[in-house]
CSV table of C-alpha atoms and ligand atoms in Angstrom, one decimal:
chain,number,residue,atom,x,y,z
A,1,UNK,CA,64.4,-25.9,-77.9
A,2,UNK,CA,66.7,-27.6,-75.3
A,3,UNK,CA,69.2,-30.0,-76.8
A,4,UNK,CA,68.1,-32.7,-74.3
A,5,UNK,CA,64.7,-32.9,-76.0
A,6,UNK,CA,64.1,-35.8,-78.3
A,7,UNK,CA,62.4,-33.3,-80.7
A,8,UNK,CA,65.7,-31.5,-81.1
A,9,UNK,CA,67.3,-34.7,-82.5
A,10,UNK,CA,64.3,-35.3,-84.6
A,11,UNK,CA,64.6,-31.9,-86.1
A,12,UNK,CA,68.3,-32.4,-86.9
A,13,UNK,CA,67.4,-35.7,-88.7
A,14,UNK,CA,64.7,-33.9,-90.6
A,15,UNK,CA,67.1,-31.3,-91.8
A,16,UNK,CA,70.0,-33.7,-92.6
A,17,UNK,CA,70.8,-33.7,-96.3
A,18,UNK,CA,72.4,-37.2,-96.0
A,19,UNK,CA,69.5,-38.8,-94.1
A,20,UNK,CA,68.3,-40.8,-97.1
A,21,UNK,CA,71.5,-42.8,-97.4
A,22,UNK,CA,70.4,-44.8,-94.3
A,23,UNK,CA,67.8,-46.5,-96.5
A,24,UNK,CA,70.6,-48.2,-98.5
A,25,UNK,CA,71.5,-50.3,-95.5
A,26,UNK,CA,69.9,-53.5,-94.0
A,27,UNK,CA,68.4,-52.3,-90.7
A,28,UNK,CA,65.7,-54.6,-89.6
A,29,UNK,CA,65.9,-53.9,-85.9
A,30,UNK,CA,65.3,-50.1,-85.5
A,31,UNK,CA,65.4,-50.4,-81.7
A,32,UNK,CA,69.0,-51.6,-81.7
A,33,UNK,CA,71.3,-48.6,-81.6
A,34,UNK,CA,74.6,-49.5,-83.4
A,35,UNK,CA,77.5,-47.2,-82.6
A,36,UNK,CA,80.3,-49.6,-83.6
A,37,UNK,CA,80.7,-48.8,-87.3
A,38,UNK,CA,84.3,-47.9,-86.6
A,39,UNK,CA,84.9,-51.6,-85.9
A,40,UNK,CA,82.5,-53.2,-88.3
A,41,UNK,CA,80.4,-51.2,-90.7
A,42,UNK,CA,76.8,-52.2,-91.5
A,43,UNK,CA,75.6,-54.3,-94.4
A,44,UNK,CA,74.4,-52.5,-97.5
A,45,UNK,CA,71.4,-53.9,-99.3
A,46,UNK,CA,73.4,-53.7,-102.5
A,47,UNK,CA,76.2,-55.8,-101.0
A,48,UNK,CA,73.7,-58.5,-100.2
A,49,UNK,CA,72.6,-58.6,-103.8
A,50,UNK,CA,76.2,-58.5,-105.1
A,51,UNK,CA,77.0,-61.4,-102.7
A,52,UNK,CA,74.2,-63.4,-104.2
A,53,UNK,CA,75.3,-62.8,-107.7
A,54,UNK,CA,78.9,-63.5,-106.9
A,55,UNK,CA,78.0,-66.9,-105.5
A,56,UNK,CA,75.2,-68.1,-107.7
A,57,UNK,CA,76.2,-66.7,-111.1
A,58,UNK,CA,79.8,-65.7,-111.0
A,59,UNK,CA,81.2,-68.7,-109.1
A,60,UNK,CA,78.4,-71.1,-109.8
A,61,UNK,CA,78.1,-70.6,-113.5
A,62,UNK,CA,81.1,-68.6,-114.8
A,63,UNK,CA,83.5,-70.8,-112.9
A,64,UNK,CA,87.1,-70.2,-113.9
A,65,UNK,CA,86.1,-67.8,-116.7
A,66,UNK,CA,85.2,-65.3,-113.9
A,67,UNK,CA,88.9,-64.3,-113.7
A,68,UNK,CA,88.8,-62.9,-117.2
A,69,UNK,CA,85.4,-61.4,-116.7
A,70,UNK,CA,86.3,-59.0,-114.0
A,71,UNK,CA,87.8,-60.8,-111.0
A,72,UNK,CA,91.4,-60.0,-111.8
A,73,UNK,CA,90.7,-56.3,-112.1
A,74,UNK,CA,88.8,-55.9,-108.9
A,75,UNK,CA,91.8,-55.0,-106.7
A,76,UNK,CA,92.8,-52.1,-108.9
A,77,UNK,CA,89.3,-51.0,-109.8
A,78,UNK,CA,88.2,-50.7,-106.2
A,79,UNK,CA,91.6,-49.4,-105.1
A,80,UNK,CA,91.1,-46.6,-107.6
A,81,UNK,CA,87.8,-45.7,-106.1
A,82,UNK,CA,89.2,-45.7,-102.6
A,83,UNK,CA,91.9,-43.3,-104.0
A,84,UNK,CA,89.1,-40.8,-104.7
A,85,UNK,CA,88.2,-40.8,-101.0
A,86,UNK,CA,91.8,-40.1,-99.9
A,87,UNK,CA,93.2,-37.8,-102.5
A,88,UNK,CA,95.2,-40.3,-104.5
A,89,UNK,CA,95.2,-41.3,-108.2
A,90,UNK,CA,93.7,-44.6,-109.4
A,91,UNK,CA,97.1,-46.2,-110.1
A,92,UNK,CA,98.4,-45.5,-106.6
A,93,UNK,CA,95.9,-47.5,-104.5
A,94,UNK,CA,95.2,-51.2,-104.6
A,95,UNK,CA,93.2,-53.6,-102.5
A,96,UNK,CA,95.0,-56.6,-101.1
A,97,UNK,CA,95.7,-58.7,-97.9
A,98,UNK,CA,95.0,-57.3,-94.5
A,99,UNK,CA,96.0,-53.9,-93.0
A,100,UNK,CA,98.7,-55.6,-90.9
A,101,UNK,CA,100.2,-57.4,-93.9
A,102,UNK,CA,100.2,-54.3,-96.0
A,103,UNK,CA,101.8,-52.3,-93.2
A,104,UNK,CA,104.5,-55.0,-93.0
A,105,UNK,CA,105.2,-54.9,-96.8
A,106,UNK,CA,105.4,-51.1,-97.0
A,107,UNK,CA,107.3,-50.6,-93.7
A,108,UNK,CA,109.9,-53.2,-94.6
A,109,UNK,CA,110.2,-51.8,-98.1
A,110,UNK,CA,110.7,-48.3,-96.7
A,111,UNK,CA,113.4,-49.2,-94.1
A,112,UNK,CA,115.3,-51.3,-96.6
A,113,UNK,CA,115.3,-48.3,-98.9
A,114,UNK,CA,116.5,-45.9,-96.2
A,115,UNK,CA,118.9,-48.5,-94.8
A,116,UNK,CA,121.7,-46.2,-93.6
A,117,UNK,CA,119.4,-45.1,-90.8
A,118,UNK,CA,118.6,-46.9,-87.5
A,119,UNK,CA,115.2,-45.7,-86.1
A,120,UNK,CA,111.5,-46.3,-86.8
A,121,UNK,CA,109.3,-43.8,-85.0
A,122,UNK,CA,105.7,-44.3,-83.9
A,123,UNK,CA,103.6,-43.3,-80.9
A,124,UNK,CA,101.8,-45.1,-78.0
A,125,UNK,CA,98.4,-44.3,-79.5
A,126,UNK,CA,99.0,-46.6,-82.4
A,127,UNK,CA,97.0,-49.8,-82.9
A,128,UNK,CA,98.7,-52.8,-81.2
A,129,UNK,CA,99.0,-54.7,-84.5
A,130,UNK,CA,100.8,-51.8,-86.0
A,131,UNK,CA,103.3,-51.8,-83.1
A,132,UNK,CA,103.8,-55.6,-83.4
A,133,UNK,CA,104.4,-55.4,-87.1
A,134,UNK,CA,106.8,-52.5,-86.7
A,135,UNK,CA,108.7,-54.5,-84.0
A,136,UNK,CA,109.0,-57.4,-86.5
A,137,UNK,CA,110.1,-55.0,-89.3
A,138,UNK,CA,112.8,-53.5,-87.1
A,139,UNK,CA,114.1,-57.0,-86.4
A,140,UNK,CA,113.9,-58.3,-90.0
A,141,UNK,CA,115.3,-55.3,-91.9
A,142,UNK,CA,118.5,-55.7,-93.9
A,143,UNK,CA,120.0,-53.7,-91.1
A,144,UNK,CA,118.1,-54.0,-87.8
A,145,UNK,CA,116.6,-50.9,-86.4
A,146,UNK,CA,115.3,-49.5,-83.1
A,147,UNK,CA,111.5,-48.9,-82.7
A,148,UNK,CA,111.0,-45.7,-80.8
A,149,UNK,CA,107.5,-45.4,-79.3
A,150,UNK,CA,106.8,-41.7,-78.4
A,151,UNK,CA,104.6,-41.4,-75.3
A,152,UNK,CA,101.4,-39.3,-75.4
A,153,UNK,CA,99.0,-38.0,-72.8
A,154,UNK,CA,96.7,-40.9,-73.9
A,155,UNK,CA,94.4,-38.6,-75.9
A,156,UNK,CA,96.4,-36.2,-78.1
A,157,UNK,CA,99.1,-37.0,-80.6
A,158,UNK,CA,102.5,-36.1,-79.1
A,159,UNK,CA,103.3,-33.7,-81.9
A,160,UNK,CA,106.1,-31.8,-80.3
A,161,UNK,CA,107.9,-34.9,-79.0
A,162,UNK,CA,107.6,-36.4,-82.5
A,163,UNK,CA,109.1,-33.3,-84.0
A,164,UNK,CA,112.0,-33.5,-81.5
A,165,UNK,CA,112.5,-37.3,-82.1
A,166,UNK,CA,112.4,-37.3,-85.9
A,167,UNK,CA,116.0,-36.8,-87.0
A,168,UNK,CA,118.5,-37.7,-89.7
A,169,UNK,CA,118.8,-41.2,-88.2
A,170,UNK,CA,115.1,-41.9,-88.7
A,171,UNK,CA,114.3,-44.2,-91.6
A,172,UNK,CA,110.5,-44.3,-91.1
A,173,UNK,CA,107.7,-42.6,-89.3
A,174,UNK,CA,104.6,-44.7,-89.0
A,175,UNK,CA,101.4,-43.4,-87.4
A,176,UNK,CA,97.7,-43.8,-87.4
A,177,UNK,CA,96.0,-40.9,-89.0
A,178,UNK,CA,93.0,-41.2,-86.6
A,179,UNK,CA,94.0,-43.2,-83.5
A,180,UNK,CA,91.8,-46.0,-82.4
A,181,UNK,CA,91.1,-45.2,-78.8
A,182,UNK,CA,90.9,-41.4,-78.4
A,183,UNK,CA,90.1,-40.6,-82.0
A,184,UNK,CA,92.8,-37.9,-82.1
A,185,UNK,CA,93.5,-37.1,-85.8
A,186,UNK,CA,96.9,-35.9,-86.9
A,187,UNK,CA,97.5,-33.1,-89.3
A,188,UNK,CA,98.7,-35.3,-92.1
A,189,UNK,CA,100.5,-32.6,-94.1
A,190,UNK,CA,102.3,-31.2,-91.1
A,191,UNK,CA,103.7,-34.5,-89.8
A,192,UNK,CA,104.6,-35.7,-93.3
A,193,UNK,CA,106.5,-32.5,-93.8
A,194,UNK,CA,108.4,-33.2,-90.5
A,195,UNK,CA,109.4,-36.6,-91.8
A,196,UNK,CA,110.4,-35.3,-95.2
A,197,UNK,CA,112.5,-32.5,-93.7
A,198,UNK,CA,114.6,-35.2,-91.9
A,199,UNK,CA,114.8,-37.5,-95.0
A,200,UNK,CA,112.5,-40.1,-93.4
A,201,UNK,CA,109.7,-41.9,-95.1
A,202,UNK,CA,106.2,-41.4,-93.7
A,203,UNK,CA,103.6,-44.2,-93.6
A,204,UNK,CA,100.0,-43.4,-92.6
A,205,UNK,CA,97.5,-46.0,-91.3
A,206,UNK,CA,94.2,-44.7,-92.3
A,207,UNK,CA,92.0,-47.5,-90.9
A,208,UNK,CA,90.1,-45.2,-88.6
A,209,UNK,CA,89.9,-42.2,-90.9
A,210,UNK,CA,89.1,-43.5,-94.4
A,211,UNK,CA,85.4,-42.9,-95.1
A,212,UNK,CA,85.0,-40.6,-92.1
A,213,UNK,CA,87.7,-38.0,-92.2
A,214,UNK,CA,88.6,-36.4,-95.5
A,215,UNK,CA,92.3,-36.8,-96.3
A,216,UNK,CA,94.4,-35.6,-99.2
A,217,UNK,CA,97.5,-37.8,-99.6
A,218,UNK,CA,98.7,-35.8,-102.6
A,219,UNK,CA,98.3,-32.4,-101.0
A,220,UNK,CA,100.2,-33.8,-98.0
A,221,UNK,CA,102.8,-35.2,-100.4
A,222,UNK,CA,102.6,-38.5,-98.5
A,223,UNK,CA,104.5,-41.4,-99.9
A,224,UNK,CA,102.9,-44.4,-98.2
A,225,UNK,CA,99.6,-45.4,-96.6
A,226,UNK,CA,97.5,-48.4,-95.7
A,227,UNK,CA,93.9,-48.7,-94.4
A,228,UNK,CA,91.1,-51.0,-93.5
A,229,UNK,CA,87.9,-51.5,-95.5
A,230,UNK,CA,85.6,-53.2,-93.0
A,231,UNK,CA,85.2,-50.1,-90.7
A,232,UNK,CA,83.8,-46.9,-92.2
A,233,UNK,CA,83.9,-48.4,-95.8
A,234,UNK,CA,81.4,-51.1,-94.8
A,235,UNK,CA,83.2,-53.8,-96.7
A,236,UNK,CA,82.1,-56.7,-94.5
A,237,UNK,CA,83.9,-58.7,-91.8
A,238,UNK,CA,87.6,-59.3,-92.6
A,239,UNK,CA,87.3,-57.6,-96.0
A,240,UNK,CA,90.8,-57.0,-97.5
A,241,UNK,CA,92.7,-53.8,-96.9
A,242,UNK,CA,94.2,-51.3,-99.2
A,243,UNK,CA,97.7,-49.9,-99.7
A,244,UNK,CA,98.8,-46.6,-101.3
A,245,UNK,CA,102.2,-45.9,-102.8
A,246,UNK,CA,102.8,-42.5,-104.3
A,247,UNK,CA,103.7,-42.8,-108.0
A,248,UNK,CA,107.3,-41.6,-107.7
A,249,UNK,CA,108.0,-44.2,-104.9
A,250,UNK,CA,106.6,-47.2,-106.8
A,251,UNK,CA,109.8,-48.0,-108.7
A,252,UNK,CA,112.1,-47.2,-105.7
A,253,UNK,CA,110.5,-49.5,-103.2
A,254,UNK,CA,110.3,-53.3,-103.5
A,255,UNK,CA,107.6,-55.6,-102.0
A,256,UNK,CA,109.4,-57.9,-99.5
A,257,UNK,CA,106.8,-60.7,-100.1
A,258,UNK,CA,107.4,-61.4,-103.8
A,259,UNK,CA,104.6,-63.6,-105.2
A,260,UNK,CA,103.3,-64.5,-108.6
A,261,UNK,CA,100.5,-61.8,-108.5
A,262,UNK,CA,103.3,-59.2,-108.4
A,263,UNK,CA,105.2,-60.6,-111.4
A,264,UNK,CA,105.3,-58.6,-114.6
A,265,UNK,CA,103.9,-61.5,-116.5
A,266,UNK,CA,102.5,-64.0,-114.1
A,267,UNK,CA,101.2,-66.4,-116.7
A,268,UNK,CA,104.7,-67.0,-118.1
A,269,UNK,CA,105.3,-69.1,-115.1
A,270,UNK,CA,109.0,-68.1,-115.2
A,271,UNK,CA,111.4,-69.5,-112.7
A,272,UNK,CA,112.6,-66.0,-111.6
A,273,UNK,CA,110.7,-63.1,-110.2
A,274,UNK,CA,110.5,-60.0,-112.3
A,275,UNK,CA,108.4,-57.4,-110.7
A,276,UNK,CA,105.6,-55.6,-112.3
A,277,UNK,CA,106.6,-52.0,-113.2
A,278,UNK,CA,103.6,-50.4,-111.4
A,279,UNK,CA,101.8,-50.8,-108.1
A,280,UNK,CA,100.8,-54.4,-108.8
A,281,UNK,CA,104.2,-55.6,-107.6
A,282,UNK,CA,102.9,-55.0,-104.1
A,283,UNK,CA,100.5,-57.9,-104.6
A,284,UNK,CA,101.5,-61.3,-103.5
A,285,UNK,CA,99.0,-64.1,-103.9
A,286,UNK,CA,95.4,-64.7,-105.2
A,287,UNK,CA,92.9,-62.3,-103.7
A,288,UNK,CA,89.7,-63.3,-101.9
A,289,UNK,CA,87.4,-62.4,-104.7
A,290,UNK,CA,84.1,-62.6,-102.8
A,291,UNK,CA,85.1,-60.3,-100.0
A,292,UNK,CA,87.0,-58.0,-102.3
A,293,UNK,CA,84.0,-57.5,-104.5
A,294,UNK,CA,81.8,-56.6,-101.5
A,295,UNK,CA,83.9,-53.6,-100.8
A,296,UNK,CA,82.8,-51.7,-103.9
A,297,UNK,CA,79.1,-50.9,-103.0
A,298,UNK,CA,80.1,-49.2,-99.7
A,299,UNK,CA,82.8,-47.1,-101.5
A,300,UNK,CA,80.4,-46.1,-104.2
A,301,UNK,CA,77.9,-44.9,-101.7
A,302,UNK,CA,80.5,-42.8,-99.8
A,303,UNK,CA,81.6,-41.3,-103.1
A,304,UNK,CA,78.0,-40.4,-103.9
A,305,UNK,CA,77.5,-38.8,-100.5
A,306,UNK,CA,80.9,-36.9,-100.7
A,307,UNK,CA,83.6,-36.9,-98.0
A,308,UNK,CA,83.1,-33.2,-97.2
A,309,UNK,CA,79.4,-33.5,-96.5
A,310,UNK,CA,80.1,-36.7,-94.5
A,311,UNK,CA,82.7,-34.9,-92.5
A,312,UNK,CA,80.3,-31.9,-91.8
A,313,UNK,CA,77.7,-34.3,-90.5
A,314,UNK,CA,80.2,-36.3,-88.5
A,315,UNK,CA,81.5,-33.1,-86.8
A,316,UNK,CA,77.9,-32.0,-86.0
A,317,UNK,CA,77.1,-35.4,-84.6
A,318,UNK,CA,80.2,-35.8,-82.4
A,319,UNK,CA,79.6,-32.2,-81.2
A,320,UNK,CA,76.0,-33.1,-80.4
A,321,UNK,CA,77.1,-36.2,-78.5
A,322,UNK,CA,79.5,-34.1,-76.5
A,323,UNK,CA,76.7,-31.6,-75.7
A,324,UNK,CA,74.6,-34.4,-74.3
A,325,UNK,CA,77.7,-35.8,-72.4
A,326,UNK,CA,78.1,-32.4,-70.7
A,327,UNK,CA,74.5,-32.2,-69.7
A,328,UNK,CA,73.8,-35.7,-68.7
A,329,UNK,CA,76.9,-37.8,-68.2
A,330,UNK,CA,79.8,-35.6,-67.0
A,331,UNK,CA,77.8,-35.1,-63.7
A,332,UNK,CA,77.6,-38.9,-63.4
A,333,UNK,CA,81.4,-39.4,-63.5
A,334,UNK,CA,82.0,-39.8,-67.3
A,335,UNK,CA,85.3,-38.3,-68.6
A,336,UNK,CA,86.0,-37.2,-72.1
A,337,UNK,CA,88.8,-39.4,-73.5
A,338,UNK,CA,88.8,-37.8,-76.9
A,339,UNK,CA,89.9,-34.3,-78.0
A,340,UNK,CA,87.4,-31.6,-77.2
A,341,UNK,CA,88.3,-29.7,-80.3
A,342,UNK,CA,86.4,-31.0,-83.4
A,343,UNK,CA,89.4,-30.4,-85.8
A,344,UNK,CA,91.5,-32.8,-83.7
A,345,UNK,CA,89.2,-35.8,-83.7
A,346,UNK,CA,87.8,-38.4,-86.1
A,347,UNK,CA,84.3,-39.8,-86.0
A,348,UNK,CA,84.2,-41.7,-82.7
A,349,UNK,CA,84.1,-40.5,-79.1
A,350,UNK,CA,85.6,-42.3,-76.2
A,351,UNK,CA,84.0,-41.8,-72.8
A,352,UNK,CA,85.8,-43.0,-69.7
A,353,UNK,CA,84.3,-44.0,-66.3
A,354,UNK,CA,85.7,-45.9,-63.3
A,355,UNK,CA,83.0,-48.6,-64.0
A,356,UNK,CA,83.3,-48.5,-67.8
A,357,UNK,CA,83.5,-52.2,-68.4
A,358,UNK,CA,80.4,-53.0,-66.4
A,359,UNK,CA,78.5,-50.0,-67.9
A,360,UNK,CA,79.3,-51.1,-71.4
A,361,UNK,CA,78.0,-54.6,-70.7
A,362,UNK,CA,74.8,-53.2,-69.2
A,363,UNK,CA,74.4,-50.9,-72.2
A,364,UNK,CA,74.7,-53.8,-74.7
A,365,UNK,CA,72.7,-56.4,-72.8
A,366,UNK,CA,70.0,-54.4,-71.0
A,367,UNK,CA,69.7,-51.3,-73.2
A,368,UNK,CA,70.4,-52.6,-76.8
A,369,UNK,CA,73.0,-50.0,-77.5
A,370,UNK,CA,76.2,-51.4,-79.2
A,371,UNK,CA,79.4,-49.4,-78.6
A,372,UNK,CA,82.7,-51.1,-77.9
A,373,UNK,CA,85.0,-51.2,-75.0
A,374,UNK,CA,88.8,-50.5,-75.1
A,375,UNK,CA,91.0,-50.9,-72.0
A,376,UNK,CA,91.5,-49.4,-69.6
A,377,UNK,CA,88.2,-47.4,-69.5
A,378,UNK,CA,87.1,-46.4,-72.9
A,379,UNK,CA,83.5,-46.8,-74.0
A,380,UNK,CA,83.9,-46.0,-77.7
A,381,UNK,CA,80.9,-44.5,-79.5
A,382,UNK,CA,81.4,-44.7,-83.2
A,383,UNK,CA,79.4,-42.5,-85.5
A,384,UNK,CA,79.2,-43.5,-89.2
A,385,UNK,CA,77.6,-40.4,-90.7
A,386,UNK,CA,76.4,-42.3,-93.8
A,387,UNK,CA,73.8,-44.2,-91.6
A,388,UNK,CA,73.9,-42.9,-88.0
A,389,UNK,CA,70.9,-40.6,-87.1
A,390,UNK,CA,70.9,-37.8,-84.5
A,391,UNK,CA,68.1,-39.8,-82.8
A,392,UNK,CA,70.5,-42.8,-82.5
A,393,UNK,CA,72.9,-40.5,-80.6
A,394,UNK,CA,70.1,-39.2,-78.5
A,395,UNK,CA,68.8,-42.7,-77.7
A,396,UNK,CA,72.3,-44.0,-76.9
A,397,UNK,CA,73.1,-41.2,-74.5
A,398,UNK,CA,69.7,-41.3,-72.9
A,399,UNK,CA,70.0,-45.1,-72.4
A,400,UNK,CA,73.5,-44.7,-71.0
A,401,UNK,CA,72.1,-42.3,-68.5
A,402,UNK,CA,69.4,-44.8,-67.6
A,403,UNK,CA,72.1,-47.5,-67.0
A,404,UNK,CA,73.6,-45.1,-64.4
A,405,UNK,CA,70.4,-43.8,-62.8
A,406,UNK,CA,68.9,-47.4,-62.4
A,407,UNK,CA,72.4,-48.8,-61.5
A,408,UNK,CA,71.9,-51.6,-64.1
A,409,UNK,CA,75.7,-52.1,-64.3
A,410,UNK,CA,75.8,-53.4,-60.8
A,411,UNK,CA,74.6,-56.8,-62.2
A,412,UNK,CA,77.9,-57.2,-64.0
A,413,UNK,CA,81.3,-57.7,-62.6
A,414,UNK,CA,84.4,-59.3,-64.1
A,415,UNK,CA,86.7,-57.9,-66.7
A,416,UNK,CA,86.8,-59.8,-69.9
A,417,UNK,CA,88.2,-59.5,-73.4
A,418,UNK,CA,85.7,-59.1,-76.1
A,419,UNK,CA,85.2,-57.6,-79.5
A,420,UNK,CA,82.3,-55.4,-78.3
B,1,PLP,C1,91.5,-51.9,-87.6
B,1,PLP,C2,92.9,-51.6,-87.6
B,1,PLP,C3,93.8,-52.6,-88.1
B,1,PLP,C4,93.3,-54.0,-88.4
B,1,PLP,O1,94.3,-54.7,-89.0
B,1,PLP,P1,94.0,-56.1,-89.6
B,1,PLP,O2,95.2,-56.6,-90.2
B,1,PLP,O3,92.8,-56.0,-90.5
B,1,PLP,O4,93.6,-57.0,-88.4
B,1,PLP,C5,95.1,-52.2,-88.1
B,1,PLP,N1,95.5,-51.0,-87.8
B,1,PLP,C6,94.7,-50.0,-87.4
B,1,PLP,C7,95.2,-48.6,-87.0
B,1,PLP,C8,93.3,-50.3,-87.3
B,1,PLP,O5,92.5,-49.4,-86.9
C-alpha cells in the first residue's frame, strides 16, 4: 500500500502497541491536530483529577497540615521517578525552580569549583535562555570567564569543533542534549568523555529529550543535568524543572542561591546557613506545590509505556513524517532542517520554507494543525509518541500540502513573535 494512503497510517495506528495510552489524555477536539507537545504537553485526565483533589481537599481541608502529609516530599519523590527516565538514581534528581534557574545554579557551582580555568563552552544551537544564563554565569563567577559559542551548520552539533575547543582551560561544557530548533541529538557519552578528558565539567540540558529520547546519565558518567517538565513530561504550563547532580559531585559543588529549603535543618531557623548533606542543598525556597504535584501523573505514564518503546515509536513516526515530506512537500519547496539520520534526531522535525511564517499561520488558522514556528524559517512538528497517532501525522502533512496547493498562506503577511 502506498505510504500516501490514509489507510497506511490507519494500519500503523492499528498495529501500534502504545496506541491505548492516548486514551489517558483529555482530547475533546479530535479534528485539531496537535504537534506542539515539545513546547507544551497535553493534559492528562489523571492530572485533572489530581488538580481537583489538590485544591479542594489538600489545600481546602488539610491546610497547613498538607506539608507533613506529602507536600514536602514531592520534589524528591517526583525527581526520583524522573531519574528512572534518564538513567539516574532517586537521590540524584530533584524537582525545583525553572530550567533557567537550575542551569544558573549548576553552571555557577561548576565554574566556581573549576575556578583556575577561564572558558565556558557551548554551541549556537543552544536555547537562548541557556546562552543568556551562561553569559551571566561567566560574568558573576568568582573569577570571570569567557563564553565561547561554537558555530554549527544550523542543523548538526559541531562535534569536531567542540572537540578542538575543549581544552585544559575549559571549566564547563554546557549543551542541549536535543537542540530546540533542528532536533539534533548529541551522543551524550561521547561529549561527556571529551569534557572529562580535559578536566572540564559537563552540564546537559535535557529539556527537549527527557520523555522522548532515552538517556543514561550514569552510563555516560555525566555529572550535571537540568531539564524541563512541561514539554514531553506533560507537567502543565510553567511546571517546575528538575536538576540532576551525580552523587560524587553533590558534596563538592555548592548551590550559589542558598535558601532555607537547602539548609540541613530548616526548622531550626538558625542564623547561619549550613547546607544539607545531600542533593536538597540545591533547593532554595518554597516549591509551588500545585504545579509540582501535577508533574507526577505524566511521568508515571511514561514509565509505564517505557522509554525504549516510546523511542521506537518516535523514530518510526519521524521517519514516516519524512517519507511524506519527500513525497508531498519537498517538491513544493520545503527543506529539511533536521538531521536525516534517525539516530541524530529527537522527536521533532523542523521543515523550512521561504514562506514559513505565513504557512504556519495558515496551517493553524485555516487547517487546525498546531505546530510552532521558530525563526528564521522553521515549522517545528513535534511528535509526542505517548499520544500522537500516525493518522495525526498524515493529516498534518496532508493539510500542509493543501495550504500550498490552495495558496491559503497568501492571506497572511507580516512577521510576528508568538508562542505558536
Ligand atoms: C524549554 C527550554 C527551556 C525553558 O526554560 P524555562 O526556564 O522553563 O523558561 C530552557 N532550555 C531549553 C533547552 C529548553 O528547551
